[in-house]
PDB file of C-alpha atoms in Angstrom:
ATOM      1  CA  MET K 131     -12.312 -31.042  30.622  1.00 45.00           C
ATOM      2  CA  ALA K 132     -14.925 -32.194  33.141  1.00 49.00           C
ATOM      3  CA  GLY K 133     -12.681 -31.508  36.133  1.00 58.00           C
ATOM      4  CA  GLN K 134     -12.286 -27.783  35.696  1.00 79.00           C
ATOM      5  CA  ARG K 135     -15.100 -25.745  37.185  1.00 85.00           C
ATOM      6  CA  ARG K 136     -15.854 -22.622  35.186  1.00 91.00           C
ATOM      7  CA  ILE K 137     -18.567 -21.325  37.512  1.00 96.00           C
ATOM      8  CA  ASP K 138     -18.514 -20.771  41.273  1.00 96.00           C
ATOM      9  CA  ILE K 139     -21.670 -21.804  43.086  1.00 96.00           C
ATOM     10  CA  GLU K 140     -23.087 -20.134  46.164  1.00 96.00           C
ATOM     11  CA  GLU K 141     -26.446 -20.805  47.781  1.00 96.00           C
ATOM     12  CA  ILE K 142     -28.416 -18.061  49.491  1.00 96.00           C
ATOM     13  CA  GLY K 143     -31.643 -19.518  50.861  1.00 94.00           C
ATOM     14  CA  ASP K 144     -33.302 -21.350  47.983  1.00 95.00           C
ATOM     15  CA  VAL K 145     -31.478 -19.287  45.352  1.00 97.00           C
ATOM     16  CA  THR K 146     -28.354 -20.506  43.565  1.00 97.00           C
ATOM     17  CA  ILE K 147     -25.795 -17.873  42.579  1.00 98.00           C
ATOM     18  CA  ALA K 148     -23.609 -19.036  39.693  1.00 98.00           C
ATOM     19  CA  ARG K 149     -20.640 -16.721  39.188  1.00 98.00           C
ATOM     20  CA  PHE K 150     -18.585 -17.054  36.017  1.00 97.00           C
ATOM     21  CA  VAL K 151     -14.894 -17.588  36.781  1.00 96.00           C
ATOM     22  CA  ASP K 152     -13.565 -16.474  33.377  1.00 94.00           C
ATOM     23  CA  LYS K 153     -12.901 -12.935  32.216  1.00 94.00           C
ATOM     24  CA  LYS K 154     -13.331 -13.977  28.595  1.00 92.00           C
ATOM     25  CA  ILE K 155     -16.169 -16.290  27.627  1.00 93.00           C
ATOM     26  CA  LEU K 156     -14.975 -16.624  24.057  1.00 89.00           C
ATOM     27  CA  ASP K 157     -13.206 -19.893  23.361  1.00 84.00           C
ATOM     28  CA  GLU K 158     -15.576 -22.462  21.853  1.00 83.00           C
ATOM     29  CA  ASN K 159     -14.314 -25.345  23.984  1.00 84.00           C
ATOM     30  CA  ASN K 160     -14.561 -23.260  27.124  1.00 88.00           C
ATOM     31  CA  ILE K 161     -18.106 -22.185  26.204  1.00 92.00           C
ATOM     32  CA  GLN K 162     -19.060 -25.833  25.756  1.00 92.00           C
ATOM     33  CA  VAL K 163     -17.821 -26.652  29.265  1.00 94.00           C
ATOM     34  CA  ILE K 164     -19.548 -23.603  30.775  1.00 95.00           C
ATOM     35  CA  GLY K 165     -22.789 -24.544  29.011  1.00 95.00           C
ATOM     36  CA  ASN K 166     -22.684 -28.087  30.365  1.00 95.00           C
ATOM     37  CA  GLN K 167     -21.979 -26.870  33.906  1.00 96.00           C
ATOM     38  CA  LEU K 168     -24.870 -24.384  33.704  1.00 97.00           C
ATOM     39  CA  PHE K 169     -27.306 -26.956  32.299  1.00 97.00           C
ATOM     40  CA  GLY K 170     -26.266 -29.359  35.079  1.00 97.00           C
ATOM     41  CA  LEU K 171     -27.624 -26.895  37.665  1.00 97.00           C
ATOM     42  CA  VAL K 172     -31.108 -27.466  36.257  1.00 97.00           C
ATOM     43  CA  GLU K 173     -30.963 -30.944  34.774  1.00 96.00           C
ATOM     44  CA  GLU K 174     -28.849 -32.739  37.385  1.00 95.00           C
ATOM     45  CA  ASP K 175     -29.216 -30.665  40.555  1.00 96.00           C
ATOM     46  CA  GLY K 176     -32.852 -29.667  39.956  1.00 96.00           C
ATOM     47  CA  ARG K 177     -32.254 -26.051  41.005  1.00 96.00           C
ATOM     48  CA  LYS K 178     -35.217 -23.751  40.365  1.00 96.00           C
ATOM     49  CA  LYS K 179     -34.015 -20.225  41.189  1.00 97.00           C
ATOM     50  CA  ILE K 180     -30.746 -19.332  39.537  1.00 98.00           C
ATOM     51  CA  VAL K 181     -28.865 -16.024  39.375  1.00 98.00           C
ATOM     52  CA  LEU K 182     -26.003 -15.794  36.871  1.00 98.00           C
ATOM     53  CA  ASP K 183     -23.426 -13.304  38.164  1.00 98.00           C
ATOM     54  CA  PHE K 184     -21.289 -11.631  35.459  1.00 98.00           C
ATOM     55  CA  THR K 185     -19.003  -9.672  37.840  1.00 97.00           C
ATOM     56  CA  ASN K 186     -15.819 -11.214  36.389  1.00 97.00           C
ATOM     57  CA  VAL K 187     -16.857 -11.250  32.735  1.00 97.00           C
ATOM     58  CA  GLU K 188     -15.149  -8.768  30.409  1.00 95.00           C
ATOM     59  CA  TYR K 189     -15.858 -10.421  27.042  1.00 94.00           C
ATOM     60  CA  LEU K 190     -18.742 -12.540  25.815  1.00 94.00           C
ATOM     61  CA  SER K 191     -19.290 -13.907  22.300  1.00 94.00           C
ATOM     62  CA  SER K 192     -22.420 -14.835  20.367  1.00 94.00           C
ATOM     63  CA  ALA K 193     -21.688 -18.525  21.064  1.00 93.00           C
ATOM     64  CA  ALA K 194     -21.913 -17.756  24.785  1.00 95.00           C
ATOM     65  CA  LEU K 195     -25.201 -15.897  24.211  1.00 95.00           C
ATOM     66  CA  GLY K 196     -26.487 -19.077  22.554  1.00 93.00           C
ATOM     67  CA  LYS K 197     -25.741 -21.069  25.721  1.00 94.00           C
ATOM     68  CA  LEU K 198     -27.495 -18.450  27.871  1.00 96.00           C
ATOM     69  CA  ILE K 199     -30.593 -18.673  25.660  1.00 94.00           C
ATOM     70  CA  THR K 200     -30.614 -22.470  26.011  1.00 94.00           C
ATOM     71  CA  MET K 201     -30.109 -22.129  29.786  1.00 96.00           C
ATOM     72  CA  ASP K 202     -33.090 -19.773  29.997  1.00 96.00           C
ATOM     73  CA  LYS K 203     -35.239 -22.240  28.048  1.00 94.00           C
ATOM     74  CA  LYS K 204     -34.175 -25.211  30.177  1.00 96.00           C
ATOM     75  CA  THR K 205     -34.797 -23.318  33.420  1.00 97.00           C
ATOM     76  CA  LYS K 206     -38.268 -22.227  32.312  1.00 96.00           C
ATOM     77  CA  ALA K 207     -39.090 -25.735  31.032  1.00 96.00           C
ATOM     78  CA  ALA K 208     -38.227 -27.087  34.496  1.00 97.00           C
ATOM     79  CA  GLY K 209     -40.548 -24.548  36.119  1.00 97.00           C
ATOM     80  CA  GLY K 210     -37.660 -22.423  37.390  1.00 97.00           C
ATOM     81  CA  LYS K 211     -36.528 -18.823  37.030  1.00 97.00           C
ATOM     82  CA  LEU K 212     -33.262 -17.346  35.776  1.00 98.00           C
ATOM     83  CA  ARG K 213     -31.890 -13.876  36.458  1.00 98.00           C
ATOM     84  CA  LEU K 214     -28.696 -12.242  35.219  1.00 98.00           C
ATOM     85  CA  CYS K 215     -26.807  -9.621  37.214  1.00 98.00           C
ATOM     86  CA  ALA K 216     -23.655  -7.463  37.537  1.00 98.00           C
ATOM     87  CA  ILE K 217     -23.220  -7.101  33.766  1.00 98.00           C
ATOM     88  CA  ARG K 218     -20.699  -4.364  32.922  1.00 96.00           C
ATOM     89  CA  PRO K 219     -21.761  -1.716  30.370  1.00 96.00           C
ATOM     90  CA  ASP K 220     -19.673  -3.133  27.457  1.00 95.00           C
ATOM     91  CA  ILE K 221     -21.261  -6.536  27.894  1.00 96.00           C
ATOM     92  CA  TYR K 222     -24.730  -5.080  28.401  1.00 97.00           C
ATOM     93  CA  GLU K 223     -24.325  -3.416  25.006  1.00 96.00           C
ATOM     94  CA  VAL K 224     -23.896  -6.891  23.473  1.00 96.00           C
ATOM     95  CA  PHE K 225     -27.248  -7.889  25.008  1.00 96.00           C
ATOM     96  CA  ALA K 226     -28.837  -4.639  23.840  1.00 96.00           C
ATOM     97  CA  ILE K 227     -27.547  -4.910  20.235  1.00 95.00           C
ATOM     98  CA  THR K 228     -28.967  -8.422  19.956  1.00 94.00           C
ATOM     99  CA  LYS K 229     -32.152  -7.377  21.825  1.00 93.00           C
ATOM    100  CA  LEU K 230     -31.596 -10.167  24.320  1.00 94.00           C
ATOM    101  CA  ASN K 231     -31.874  -7.581  27.105  1.00 95.00           C
ATOM    102  CA  LYS K 232     -35.627  -7.866  26.487  1.00 93.00           C
ATOM    103  CA  MET K 233     -35.606 -11.652  26.730  1.00 93.00           C
ATOM    104  CA  PHE K 234     -33.560 -12.057  29.902  1.00 96.00           C
ATOM    105  CA  ASP K 235     -34.426 -10.839  33.382  1.00 97.00           C
ATOM    106  CA  ILE K 236     -31.382  -8.611  34.001  1.00 98.00           C
ATOM    107  CA  ARG K 237     -30.726  -6.849  37.342  1.00 97.00           C
ATOM    108  CA  ASP K 238     -27.954  -4.363  38.108  1.00 97.00           C
ATOM    109  CA  THR K 239     -26.522  -6.091  41.177  1.00 97.00           C
ATOM    110  CA  GLN K 240     -26.627  -9.463  42.906  1.00 96.00           C
ATOM    111  CA  GLU K 241     -28.565  -7.843  45.756  1.00 96.00           C
ATOM    112  CA  LEU K 242     -31.242  -6.618  43.346  1.00 96.00           C
ATOM    113  CA  ALA K 243     -31.324 -10.028  41.627  1.00 97.00           C
ATOM    114  CA  LEU K 244     -31.992 -11.721  44.959  1.00 96.00           C
ATOM    115  CA  ALA K 245     -34.687  -9.249  45.991  1.00 93.00           C
ATOM    116  CA  GLY K 246     -38.118 -10.810  45.723  1.00 88.00           C
ATOM    117  CA  PHE K 247     -36.803 -13.889  43.909  1.00 90.00           C
TER     118      PHE K 247
ATOM    119  CA  MET G1100      -2.553  -3.106   2.002  1.00 60.00           C
ATOM    120  CA  SER G1101       0.852  -3.513   3.622  1.00 63.00           C
ATOM    121  CA  PRO G1102       0.016  -5.917   6.419  1.00 71.00           C
ATOM    122  CA  LEU G1103       1.534  -5.677   9.861  1.00 86.00           C
ATOM    123  CA  PHE G1104       0.329  -9.158  10.718  1.00 95.00           C
ATOM    124  CA  VAL G1105      -0.237 -12.139   8.428  1.00 96.00           C
ATOM    125  CA  LYS G1106      -1.064 -15.576   9.705  1.00 97.00           C
ATOM    126  CA  THR G1107      -2.524 -18.736   8.252  1.00 98.00           C
ATOM    127  CA  ILE G1108      -4.205 -20.976  10.802  1.00 98.00           C
ATOM    128  CA  CYS G1109      -5.828 -24.418  10.740  1.00 97.00           C
ATOM    129  CA  SER G1110      -9.569 -24.792  11.245  1.00 97.00           C
ATOM    130  CA  ASP G1111      -9.136 -24.917  15.014  1.00 94.00           C
ATOM    131  CA  THR G1112     -10.701 -22.314  17.297  1.00 92.00           C
ATOM    132  CA  ARG G1113      -7.755 -22.601  19.729  1.00 92.00           C
ATOM    133  CA  GLU G1114      -5.442 -21.390  16.957  1.00 95.00           C
ATOM    134  CA  GLY G1115      -7.963 -18.644  16.303  1.00 95.00           C
ATOM    135  CA  GLN G1116      -7.730 -17.568  19.954  1.00 94.00           C
ATOM    136  CA  VAL G1117      -3.939 -17.351  19.730  1.00 96.00           C
ATOM    137  CA  ALA G1118      -4.132 -15.214  16.571  1.00 97.00           C
ATOM    138  CA  GLN G1119      -6.768 -13.020  18.217  1.00 96.00           C
ATOM    139  CA  ASP G1120      -4.519 -12.421  21.263  1.00 96.00           C
ATOM    140  CA  GLU G1121      -1.572 -11.559  19.002  1.00 97.00           C
ATOM    141  CA  ILE G1122      -3.648  -9.049  17.023  1.00 97.00           C
ATOM    142  CA  MET G1123      -5.015  -7.474  20.203  1.00 97.00           C
ATOM    143  CA  GLU G1124      -1.462  -6.922  21.475  1.00 96.00           C
ATOM    144  CA  LEU G1125      -0.807  -4.895  18.318  1.00 96.00           C
ATOM    145  CA  VAL G1126      -4.094  -2.999  18.651  1.00 96.00           C
ATOM    146  CA  GLU G1127      -3.301  -2.146  22.271  1.00 95.00           C
ATOM    147  CA  ALA G1128       0.261  -1.077  21.406  1.00 95.00           C
ATOM    148  CA  GLU G1129      -1.138   1.184  18.677  1.00 94.00           C
ATOM    149  CA  GLY G1130      -3.173   3.053  21.278  1.00 93.00           C
ATOM    150  CA  PHE G1131      -6.736   2.202  20.277  1.00 95.00           C
ATOM    151  CA  PRO G1132      -9.042   3.245  23.159  1.00 93.00           C
ATOM    152  CA  MET G1133     -10.354   0.565  25.549  1.00 92.00           C
ATOM    153  CA  GLN G1134     -13.904   0.935  24.263  1.00 90.00           C
ATOM    154  CA  ASP G1135     -12.694   0.208  20.720  1.00 95.00           C
ATOM    155  CA  GLN G1136     -10.537  -2.689  21.900  1.00 96.00           C
ATOM    156  CA  PHE G1137     -13.639  -4.377  23.307  1.00 96.00           C
ATOM    157  CA  GLY G1138     -15.490  -4.170  19.985  1.00 97.00           C
ATOM    158  CA  ILE G1139     -12.436  -5.122  17.931  1.00 97.00           C
ATOM    159  CA  ARG G1140     -11.780  -8.267  19.996  1.00 97.00           C
ATOM    160  CA  LEU G1141     -15.407  -9.299  19.774  1.00 97.00           C
ATOM    161  CA  ALA G1142     -15.557  -8.720  15.995  1.00 98.00           C
ATOM    162  CA  LEU G1143     -12.306 -10.685  15.530  1.00 97.00           C
ATOM    163  CA  GLU G1144     -13.647 -13.544  17.636  1.00 96.00           C
ATOM    164  CA  GLU G1145     -16.906 -13.740  15.691  1.00 96.00           C
ATOM    165  CA  ALA G1146     -15.234 -13.446  12.259  1.00 97.00           C
ATOM    166  CA  ILE G1147     -12.535 -16.060  12.982  1.00 97.00           C
ATOM    167  CA  VAL G1148     -15.025 -18.513  14.496  1.00 95.00           C
ATOM    168  CA  ASN G1149     -17.367 -17.995  11.515  1.00 95.00           C
ATOM    169  CA  ALA G1150     -14.496 -18.735   9.097  1.00 97.00           C
ATOM    170  CA  ILE G1151     -13.545 -21.916  10.972  1.00 96.00           C
ATOM    171  CA  LYS G1152     -17.025 -23.256  11.808  1.00 93.00           C
ATOM    172  CA  HIS G1153     -19.334 -22.022   9.048  1.00 93.00           C
ATOM    173  CA  GLY G1154     -16.785 -21.394   6.266  1.00 96.00           C
ATOM    174  CA  ASN G1155     -14.386 -24.313   6.570  1.00 97.00           C
ATOM    175  CA  LYS G1156     -16.901 -26.484   8.499  1.00 96.00           C
ATOM    176  CA  MET G1157     -14.082 -27.381  10.926  1.00 95.00           C
ATOM    177  CA  ASP G1158     -12.326 -29.279   8.084  1.00 97.00           C
ATOM    178  CA  PRO G1159      -8.743 -29.786   9.347  1.00 93.00           C
ATOM    179  CA  THR G1160      -7.372 -29.706   5.781  1.00 96.00           C
ATOM    180  CA  LYS G1161      -8.732 -26.184   5.198  1.00 98.00           C
ATOM    181  CA  LYS G1162      -7.014 -22.995   6.345  1.00 98.00           C
ATOM    182  CA  VAL G1163      -8.004 -19.492   7.400  1.00 98.00           C
ATOM    183  CA  GLN G1164      -5.809 -16.566   6.397  1.00 98.00           C
ATOM    184  CA  ILE G1165      -5.754 -13.463   8.575  1.00 98.00           C
ATOM    185  CA  CYS G1166      -4.163 -10.153   7.506  1.00 97.00           C
ATOM    186  CA  VAL G1167      -4.072  -7.030   9.658  1.00 97.00           C
ATOM    187  CA  GLU G1168      -2.974  -3.535   8.728  1.00 96.00           C
ATOM    188  CA  ILE G1169      -2.883  -0.575  11.086  1.00 96.00           C
ATOM    189  CA  THR G1170      -2.561   2.884   9.566  1.00 94.00           C
ATOM    190  CA  GLU G1171      -2.786   6.376  11.015  1.00 92.00           C
ATOM    191  CA  GLU G1172      -6.481   6.342  10.129  1.00 94.00           C
ATOM    192  CA  SER G1173      -7.683   2.847  10.875  1.00 96.00           C
ATOM    193  CA  LEU G1174      -7.344  -0.823  11.683  1.00 97.00           C
ATOM    194  CA  ASN G1175      -8.039  -3.025   8.653  1.00 97.00           C
ATOM    195  CA  VAL G1176      -8.577  -6.781   8.961  1.00 98.00           C
ATOM    196  CA  VAL G1177      -9.083  -9.338   6.190  1.00 98.00           C
ATOM    197  CA  ILE G1178     -10.108 -12.891   7.093  1.00 98.00           C
ATOM    198  CA  GLU G1179     -10.486 -15.454   4.328  1.00 98.00           C
ATOM    199  CA  ASP G1180     -11.584 -19.067   4.584  1.00 98.00           C
ATOM    200  CA  GLU G1181     -11.668 -21.883   2.016  1.00 97.00           C
ATOM    201  CA  GLY G1182     -15.394 -22.518   2.250  1.00 96.00           C
ATOM    202  CA  ALA G1183     -18.193 -22.044  -0.276  1.00 96.00           C
ATOM    203  CA  GLY G1184     -19.056 -18.570   1.031  1.00 95.00           C
ATOM    204  CA  PHE G1185     -22.493 -17.199   1.872  1.00 94.00           C
ATOM    205  CA  ARG G1186     -24.811 -14.274   1.230  1.00 93.00           C
ATOM    206  CA  PRO G1187     -25.180 -12.109   4.348  1.00 91.00           C
ATOM    207  CA  GLU G1188     -28.688 -11.125   3.243  1.00 90.00           C
ATOM    208  CA  ASP G1189     -29.728 -14.796   3.566  1.00 91.00           C
ATOM    209  CA  VAL G1190     -28.948 -14.829   7.286  1.00 91.00           C
ATOM    210  CA  PRO G1191     -32.191 -14.292   9.247  1.00 89.00           C
ATOM    211  CA  ASP G1192     -32.462 -11.236  11.498  1.00 91.00           C
ATOM    212  CA  PRO G1193     -31.675 -12.609  14.985  1.00 91.00           C
ATOM    213  CA  THR G1194     -33.531  -9.730  16.643  1.00 89.00           C
ATOM    214  CA  ALA G1195     -36.859 -10.591  14.987  1.00 88.00           C
ATOM    215  CA  GLU G1196     -39.311 -11.902  17.572  1.00 82.00           C
ATOM    216  CA  GLU G1197     -39.551 -15.330  15.908  1.00 84.00           C
ATOM    217  CA  ASN G1198     -35.740 -15.687  15.789  1.00 85.00           C
ATOM    218  CA  LEU G1199     -34.885 -14.382  19.246  1.00 79.00           C
ATOM    219  CA  GLU G1200     -34.366 -17.859  20.689  1.00 76.00           C
ATOM    220  CA  LYS G1201     -32.473 -19.229  17.662  1.00 76.00           C
ATOM    221  CA  PRO G1202     -28.695 -19.505  17.857  1.00 74.00           C
ATOM    222  CA  SER G1203     -27.651 -18.018  14.502  1.00 80.00           C
ATOM    223  CA  GLY G1204     -27.034 -14.544  13.120  1.00 91.00           C
ATOM    224  CA  ARG G1205     -25.861 -12.794  16.290  1.00 94.00           C
ATOM    225  CA  GLY G1206     -22.171 -13.052  15.442  1.00 95.00           C
ATOM    226  CA  LEU G1207     -22.635 -11.149  12.160  1.00 96.00           C
ATOM    227  CA  MET G1208     -24.771  -8.587  13.937  1.00 96.00           C
ATOM    228  CA  LEU G1209     -22.083  -7.956  16.582  1.00 97.00           C
ATOM    229  CA  MET G1210     -19.360  -7.665  13.923  1.00 97.00           C
ATOM    230  CA  ASN G1211     -21.458  -5.036  12.115  1.00 96.00           C
ATOM    231  CA  ALA G1212     -22.150  -3.188  15.351  1.00 97.00           C
ATOM    232  CA  PHE G1213     -18.490  -2.806  16.298  1.00 97.00           C
ATOM    233  CA  MET G1214     -16.670  -2.515  12.929  1.00 97.00           C
ATOM    234  CA  ASN G1215     -17.416  -1.589   9.307  1.00 98.00           C
ATOM    235  CA  VAL G1216     -17.833  -4.951   7.593  1.00 98.00           C
ATOM    236  CA  MET G1217     -17.790  -5.948   3.905  1.00 97.00           C
ATOM    237  CA  TYR G1218     -17.845  -9.360   2.264  1.00 97.00           C
ATOM    238  CA  GLU G1219     -15.830 -10.117  -0.841  1.00 96.00           C
ATOM    239  CA  GLY G1220     -15.367 -13.068  -3.189  1.00 93.00           C
ATOM    240  CA  CYS G1221     -18.244 -15.494  -2.741  1.00 95.00           C
ATOM    241  CA  GLY G1222     -18.656 -14.290   0.839  1.00 95.00           C
ATOM    242  CA  ASN G1223     -15.662 -16.293   2.063  1.00 97.00           C
ATOM    243  CA  ARG G1224     -13.576 -13.150   2.611  1.00 98.00           C
ATOM    244  CA  VAL G1225     -14.583 -10.609   5.225  1.00 98.00           C
ATOM    245  CA  VAL G1226     -13.015  -7.151   5.346  1.00 98.00           C
ATOM    246  CA  MET G1227     -13.425  -5.270   8.625  1.00 98.00           C
ATOM    247  CA  ARG G1228     -12.379  -1.709   9.343  1.00 98.00           C
ATOM    248  CA  LYS G1229     -12.231   0.321  12.538  1.00 97.00           C
ATOM    249  CA  SER G1230     -11.507   4.012  12.195  1.00 95.00           C
ATOM    250  CA  ARG G1231      -9.325   5.709  14.807  1.00 90.00           C
ATOM    251  CA  VAL G1232     -11.755   8.640  14.878  1.00 77.00           C
ATOM    252  CA  ALA G1233     -15.496   8.474  15.370  1.00 66.00           C
ATOM    253  CA  GLU G1234     -17.131   8.069  11.991  1.00 56.00           C
ATOM    254  CA  VAL G1235     -20.260   9.985  11.020  1.00 51.00           C
ATOM    255  CA  GLU G1236     -22.897   7.475   9.981  1.00 47.00           C
TER     256      GLU G1236
END
């Protein structure tokens, strides 16, 4: 499973944009792979400013939310910052229902996520 | 209940994904609005994964049965695992400040947000309903 990249990486200045490839972040095995690739950005690459771009994401389960929470913790523990952006209204509702919209730094667009980062 | 869809799957989330896709084809064909389809898929995902992971504890010898009925009024889903069950009231509130960073409880919360959910038996059978018309709370 290690070979298949589930996130596209782009670097703008010192900020890393990680864009999810999948429309559905549901399958447990897929979520495991995505989690490992996200954690690698902090733990292996040592990146400090990370924007997660949800442009492609149409579905997101609670297991995926769990990985995002862990990613936020790992980034903060490493002295970095994490922002989320381009979340469509259906998905934002999932964050709002679980009150995670208060925990994460969520911006409407990638441009706004990059501003002042 | 005269089910439109009945399937027994192994405790494997990949099989759960296949069943979920098959059910969503029926839901789409029955003309449920896109907004409802989003919530239905998410509730199905959470309920099937709960049955496999928390109910059957991924035990390959245990099965999950899924029944779906679609009437003029609603979509009705019954998912039953072979686990020991649970009491929903024992699951901590994931939105409480002290639980916000913990991994558990969000699946049940999302199921409740998007469908009407009841637990039967010892908690190993979940019954979920989505009305075709907006329900008055």
